[in-house]
Amino acid sequence: MKLRTQFSVGFGLVVLLSAGLTGGLLIFYSYQVLLRHLRETQLLFARTRAQAIGEEVGSEVSRLRHLSTLVDLDLTDARMEPERDILRHTQPDSPYFKVETTAVSPDGRVIWTEPAGIEGEVVLKKEWFQEAMRAKHVFVTDEQSEAAPGKEAPG
């Protein structure tokens, strides 16, 4: 093989190797940029959703505080229908969560829930009830009640 042919083949291999390496690096860096952009988009989505959920929870807590000050609400009487009527008409339609409002006596017995569910159940030893007893204000938890037979669990 002549020197010129060897030089041409060597130069061609160097050019091919350089082009392949450059292409590989471009693909790798493009992939890294894409992943970074995807992470940033997901983080922005999560922050936006968390803010929306936080605002809904805040408005729900405000709603429950307002409802607790209404004259018609008297949890000490035997009539629970006024409380249920008010809660039925004010249940939010949240795309993020379903709200269950539970009235529990100090001895830990569930007096009523809206929507209806676990009336009569004793929750005295449940952690969320202990936290609620220590709370100074409206208590919100992510605890889900057990579904009654044939009913779907709220949440």
XYZ file of C-alpha atoms in Angstrom:
155
model
C 0.000 0.000 0.000
C 1.303 3.387 -0.875
C 1.956 6.039 1.691
C -0.689 8.248 0.178
C -3.339 5.483 0.483
C -2.344 4.764 4.084
C -2.537 8.438 4.891
C -5.976 8.716 3.245
C -7.321 5.660 5.105
C -5.876 6.914 8.419
C -7.263 10.376 7.882
C -10.670 8.920 6.959
C -10.712 6.824 10.144
C -9.796 9.862 12.250
C -12.561 11.890 10.599
C -15.117 9.096 11.133
C -14.030 8.622 14.741
C -14.205 12.380 15.358
C -17.652 12.627 13.794
C -18.888 9.649 15.811
C -17.461 11.049 19.049
C -18.921 14.494 18.342
C -22.326 12.967 17.568
C -22.213 10.846 20.714
C -21.320 13.868 22.862
C -24.100 15.928 21.284
C -26.633 13.179 21.981
C -25.385 12.803 25.574
C -25.550 16.549 26.323
C -28.938 16.830 24.626
C -30.189 14.004 26.838
C -28.815 15.764 29.951
C -30.542 19.029 29.014
C -33.776 17.157 28.344
C -33.618 15.456 31.757
C -32.916 18.770 33.511
C -35.837 20.389 31.698
C -38.093 17.447 32.614
C -37.097 17.714 36.306
C -37.763 21.459 36.315
C -41.156 20.936 34.663
C -42.103 18.227 37.156
C -40.978 20.410 40.068
C -43.034 23.330 38.761
C -46.042 21.037 38.334
C -45.641 19.673 41.882
C -45.309 23.170 43.368
C -48.364 24.406 41.502
C -50.428 21.420 42.578
C -49.235 21.712 46.189
C -50.181 25.385 46.239
C -53.638 24.617 44.833
C -54.194 21.857 47.395
C -52.956 24.122 50.186
C -55.377 26.839 49.154
C -58.249 24.343 49.039
C -57.390 22.967 52.466
C -57.167 26.520 53.812
C -60.560 27.433 52.393
C -62.039 24.194 53.760
C -60.667 24.921 57.238
C -62.086 28.454 57.025
C -65.423 27.006 55.925
C -65.475 24.593 58.852
C -64.555 27.361 61.302
C -67.386 29.466 59.917
C -69.816 26.539 60.135
C -68.856 25.907 63.750
C -69.981 29.443 64.670
C -73.426 29.197 63.087
C -76.367 29.444 65.488
C -78.084 26.373 64.016
C -75.161 24.143 64.949
C -75.591 22.641 68.383
C -73.729 19.380 68.799
C -74.983 18.974 72.363
C -78.624 18.470 71.405
C -79.949 15.149 70.165
C -80.920 16.565 66.761
C -78.156 16.131 64.195
C -80.251 16.978 61.146
C -79.491 20.754 61.092
C -75.752 20.045 61.113
C -76.089 17.403 58.414
C -78.215 19.689 56.244
C -75.652 22.479 56.420
C -72.750 20.142 55.643
C -74.585 18.472 52.743
C -75.021 21.834 51.057
C -71.483 22.994 51.660
C -69.421 19.933 50.708
C -66.739 21.075 48.260
C -66.226 19.402 44.902
C -62.460 19.193 45.003
C -60.485 17.661 42.149
C -57.720 16.812 44.643
C -59.442 15.214 47.624
C -62.786 14.340 49.160
C -63.667 15.841 52.497
C -65.311 13.931 55.296
C -66.436 15.869 58.332
C -66.694 13.821 61.514
C -68.232 14.851 64.835
C -66.745 12.832 67.696
C -67.826 12.973 71.332
C -65.139 13.515 74.008
C -65.383 9.825 74.928
C -64.256 8.942 71.382
C -67.548 7.750 69.882
C -68.344 8.974 66.357
C -71.649 10.849 66.562
C -72.048 11.459 62.837
C -70.104 11.913 59.646
C -70.876 13.720 56.445
C -71.037 11.954 54.082
C -72.539 9.184 56.221
C -70.152 6.428 57.173
C -68.776 5.296 60.515
C -71.398 6.489 63.041
C -71.107 4.652 66.348
C -67.478 3.569 65.883
C -65.176 4.224 68.851
C -62.028 6.074 67.778
C -60.670 6.894 71.241
C -57.370 5.049 70.707
C -56.729 6.217 67.145
C -53.762 8.548 66.745
C -55.707 11.193 64.801
C -58.284 11.438 67.610
C -55.545 11.920 70.215
C -54.041 14.698 68.057
C -57.470 16.290 67.632
C -58.009 16.312 71.400
C -54.695 18.193 71.833
C -55.463 20.646 68.996
C -56.660 24.138 69.857
C -58.455 24.750 66.542
C -60.098 22.864 63.696
C -58.210 19.626 63.160
C -57.508 18.336 59.635
C -55.977 14.920 59.007
C -55.407 12.636 56.038
C -56.738 9.628 57.966
C -59.166 7.596 55.875
C -62.030 5.793 57.543
C -62.777 2.159 56.880
C -65.579 1.666 54.401
C -68.748 0.068 55.614
C -69.681 -3.125 53.743
C -70.887 -2.157 50.302
C -69.623 1.419 50.584
C -66.563 3.019 49.082
C -63.991 4.486 51.478
C -63.936 8.278 51.355
C -60.760 9.904 50.250
